[in-house]
XYZ file of C-alpha atoms in Angstrom:
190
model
C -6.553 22.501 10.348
C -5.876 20.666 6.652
C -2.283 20.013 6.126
C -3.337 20.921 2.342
C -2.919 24.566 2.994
C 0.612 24.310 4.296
C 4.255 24.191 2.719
C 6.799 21.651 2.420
C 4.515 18.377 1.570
C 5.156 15.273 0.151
C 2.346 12.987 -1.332
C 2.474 9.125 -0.818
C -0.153 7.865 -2.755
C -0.537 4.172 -1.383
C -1.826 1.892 -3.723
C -3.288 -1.522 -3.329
C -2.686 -3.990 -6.526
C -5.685 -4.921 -9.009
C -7.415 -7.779 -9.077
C -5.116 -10.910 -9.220
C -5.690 -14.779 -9.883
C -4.410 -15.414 -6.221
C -1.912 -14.722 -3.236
C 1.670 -16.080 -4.587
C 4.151 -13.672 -5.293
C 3.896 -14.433 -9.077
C 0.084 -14.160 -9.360
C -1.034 -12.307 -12.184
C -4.020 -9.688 -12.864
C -6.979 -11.160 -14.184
C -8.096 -9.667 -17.336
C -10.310 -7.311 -15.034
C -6.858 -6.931 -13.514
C -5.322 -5.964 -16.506
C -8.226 -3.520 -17.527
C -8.130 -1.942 -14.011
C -4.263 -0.977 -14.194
C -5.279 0.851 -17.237
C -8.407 2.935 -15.491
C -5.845 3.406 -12.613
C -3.306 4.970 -15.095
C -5.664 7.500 -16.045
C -6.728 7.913 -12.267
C -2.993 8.678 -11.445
C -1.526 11.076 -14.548
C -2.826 13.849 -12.839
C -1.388 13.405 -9.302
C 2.033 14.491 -11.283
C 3.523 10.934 -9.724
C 7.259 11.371 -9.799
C 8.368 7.822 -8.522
C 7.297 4.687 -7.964
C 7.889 2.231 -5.368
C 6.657 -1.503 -5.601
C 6.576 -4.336 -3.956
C 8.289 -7.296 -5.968
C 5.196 -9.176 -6.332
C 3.719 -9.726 -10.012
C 0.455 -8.418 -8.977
C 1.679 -5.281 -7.860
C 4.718 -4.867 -10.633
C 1.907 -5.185 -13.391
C -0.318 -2.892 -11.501
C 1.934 0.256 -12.054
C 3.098 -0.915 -15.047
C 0.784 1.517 -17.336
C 1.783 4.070 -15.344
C 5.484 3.938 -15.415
C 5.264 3.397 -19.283
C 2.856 6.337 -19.504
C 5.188 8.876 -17.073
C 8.268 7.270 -18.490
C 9.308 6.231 -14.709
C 11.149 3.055 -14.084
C 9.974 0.912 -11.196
C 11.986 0.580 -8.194
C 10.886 -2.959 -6.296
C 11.306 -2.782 -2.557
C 11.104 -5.883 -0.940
C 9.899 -4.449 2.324
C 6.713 -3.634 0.402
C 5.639 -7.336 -0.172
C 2.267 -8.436 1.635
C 2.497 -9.678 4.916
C 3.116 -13.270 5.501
C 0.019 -14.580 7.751
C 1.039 -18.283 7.828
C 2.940 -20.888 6.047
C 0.478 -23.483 6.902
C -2.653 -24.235 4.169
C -5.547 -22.616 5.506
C -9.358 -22.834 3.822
C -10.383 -19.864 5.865
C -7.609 -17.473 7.073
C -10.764 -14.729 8.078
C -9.955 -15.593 11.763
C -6.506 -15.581 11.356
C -6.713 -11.910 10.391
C -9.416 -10.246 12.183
C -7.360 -11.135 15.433
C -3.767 -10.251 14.085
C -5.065 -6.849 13.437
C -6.193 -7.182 17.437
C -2.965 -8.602 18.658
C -0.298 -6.465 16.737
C 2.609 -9.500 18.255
C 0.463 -12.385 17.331
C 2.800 -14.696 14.748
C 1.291 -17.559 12.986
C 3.718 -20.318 11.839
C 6.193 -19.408 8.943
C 4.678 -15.673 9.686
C 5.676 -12.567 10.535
C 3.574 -10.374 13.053
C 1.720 -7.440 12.122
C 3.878 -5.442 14.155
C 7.058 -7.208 12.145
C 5.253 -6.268 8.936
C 4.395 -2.862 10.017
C 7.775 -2.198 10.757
C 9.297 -3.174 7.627
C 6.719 -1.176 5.761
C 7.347 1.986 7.965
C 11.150 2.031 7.183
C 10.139 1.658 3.706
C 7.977 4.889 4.039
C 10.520 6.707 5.685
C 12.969 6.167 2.871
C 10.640 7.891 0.575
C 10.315 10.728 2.885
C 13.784 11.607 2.135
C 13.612 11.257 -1.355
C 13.489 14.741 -2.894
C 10.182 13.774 -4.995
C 7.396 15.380 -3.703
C 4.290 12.809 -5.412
C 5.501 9.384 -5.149
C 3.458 6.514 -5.785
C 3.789 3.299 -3.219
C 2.281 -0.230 -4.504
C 1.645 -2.935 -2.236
C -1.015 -5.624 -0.723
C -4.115 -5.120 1.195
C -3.026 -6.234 4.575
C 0.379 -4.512 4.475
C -2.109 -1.154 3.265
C -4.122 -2.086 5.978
C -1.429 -1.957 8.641
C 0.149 1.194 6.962
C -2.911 2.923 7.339
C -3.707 1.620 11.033
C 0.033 2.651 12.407
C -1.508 5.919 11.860
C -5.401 4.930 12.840
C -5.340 2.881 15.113
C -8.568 3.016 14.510
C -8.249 1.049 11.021
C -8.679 -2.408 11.830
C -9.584 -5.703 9.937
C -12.717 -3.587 9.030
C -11.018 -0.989 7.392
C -8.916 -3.690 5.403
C -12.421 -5.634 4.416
C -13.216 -2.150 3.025
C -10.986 -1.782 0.173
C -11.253 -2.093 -3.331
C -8.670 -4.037 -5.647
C -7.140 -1.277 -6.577
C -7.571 0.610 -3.936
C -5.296 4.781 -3.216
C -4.933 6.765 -0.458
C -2.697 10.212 -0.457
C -0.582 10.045 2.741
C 0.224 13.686 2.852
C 3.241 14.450 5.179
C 4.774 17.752 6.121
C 8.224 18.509 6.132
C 8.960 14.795 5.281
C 7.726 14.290 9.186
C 6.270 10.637 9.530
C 4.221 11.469 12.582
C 2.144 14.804 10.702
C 0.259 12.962 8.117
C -2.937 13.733 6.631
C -5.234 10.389 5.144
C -7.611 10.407 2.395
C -9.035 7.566 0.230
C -9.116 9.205 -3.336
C -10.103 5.962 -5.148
C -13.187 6.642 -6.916
């Protein structure tokens, strides 16, 4: 049975950044970046967002940025919604790295956190929106930590599922009555 037909929902609408110059927190959108945070504006106006929930990151921040200016919506940065640190260390391929931290959820790199750490983090971020009295609220963040968000509730979602999505990239998380564990997924990105 679709949770759509029911009462008392809430809408996350996770969002994965645009395309960026590169992984540092203060990478900025390339100009396809830039041009994509626009398209994604007019993706989002009719999902009647009513906040907005970022993760500090410059990528992310100028992601949403259209929107907030075009809903009038300030942009509340929550750390906890920063991408995943895999390593410290200067890696030329991290591909291995990741395909088997999404295996072992308690694998840490150096200077990293786990993916169950990250997960974690993210999930308590999550929950804090449940309780928010907004009922469409949008969530920005990183394709690894939207990776793991997804997969706490797939298991199924793997590195596969994070090789899979766009820059941006939405999904609605629809949960009823603000209940983390009844959730309905769906990729709405076009």
């Amino acid at each position: 049975m679709s949770l759509m037909s029911k009462d008392n929902l809430k809408n996350i609408y996770l969002i994965r950044h645009c395309k960026a110059e590169g992984q540092p927190a203060e990478a900025k959108l390339t100009d396809l970046g830039v041009s994509q945070a626009k398209d994604l504006m007019e993706f989002l106006k009719p999902y009647d967002i009513q906040y907005i929930a970022s993760s500090p990151y410059v990528r992310a921040v100028d992601t949403i940025t259209p929107l907030s200016k075009e809903l009038n919506l300030s942009i509340n940065i929550d750390e906890r919604l920063k991408e995943k640190v895999l390593t410290s260390k200067d890696v030329e391929d991290f591909t291995p790295l990741l395909r088997a931290a999404f295996k072992d959820m308690d694998l840490k790199y150096e200077g990293g956190e786990s993916s169950r750490e990250a997960t974690s983090r993210a999930i308590e971020a999550l929950k804090d929106l449940l309780k928010r009295e907004e009922s469409n609220i949008a969530m920005v963040t990183h394709g690894e930590l939207f990776s793991l968000i997804v997969k706490h509730f797939d298991n199924s979602f793997g590195y596969e599922g994070w090789q899979s999505l766009t820059n941006p990239d939405v999904y609605v998380l629809t949960f009823k009555d603000n209940e983390i564990n009844e959730v309905e997924i769906n990729r709405i990105w076009k």
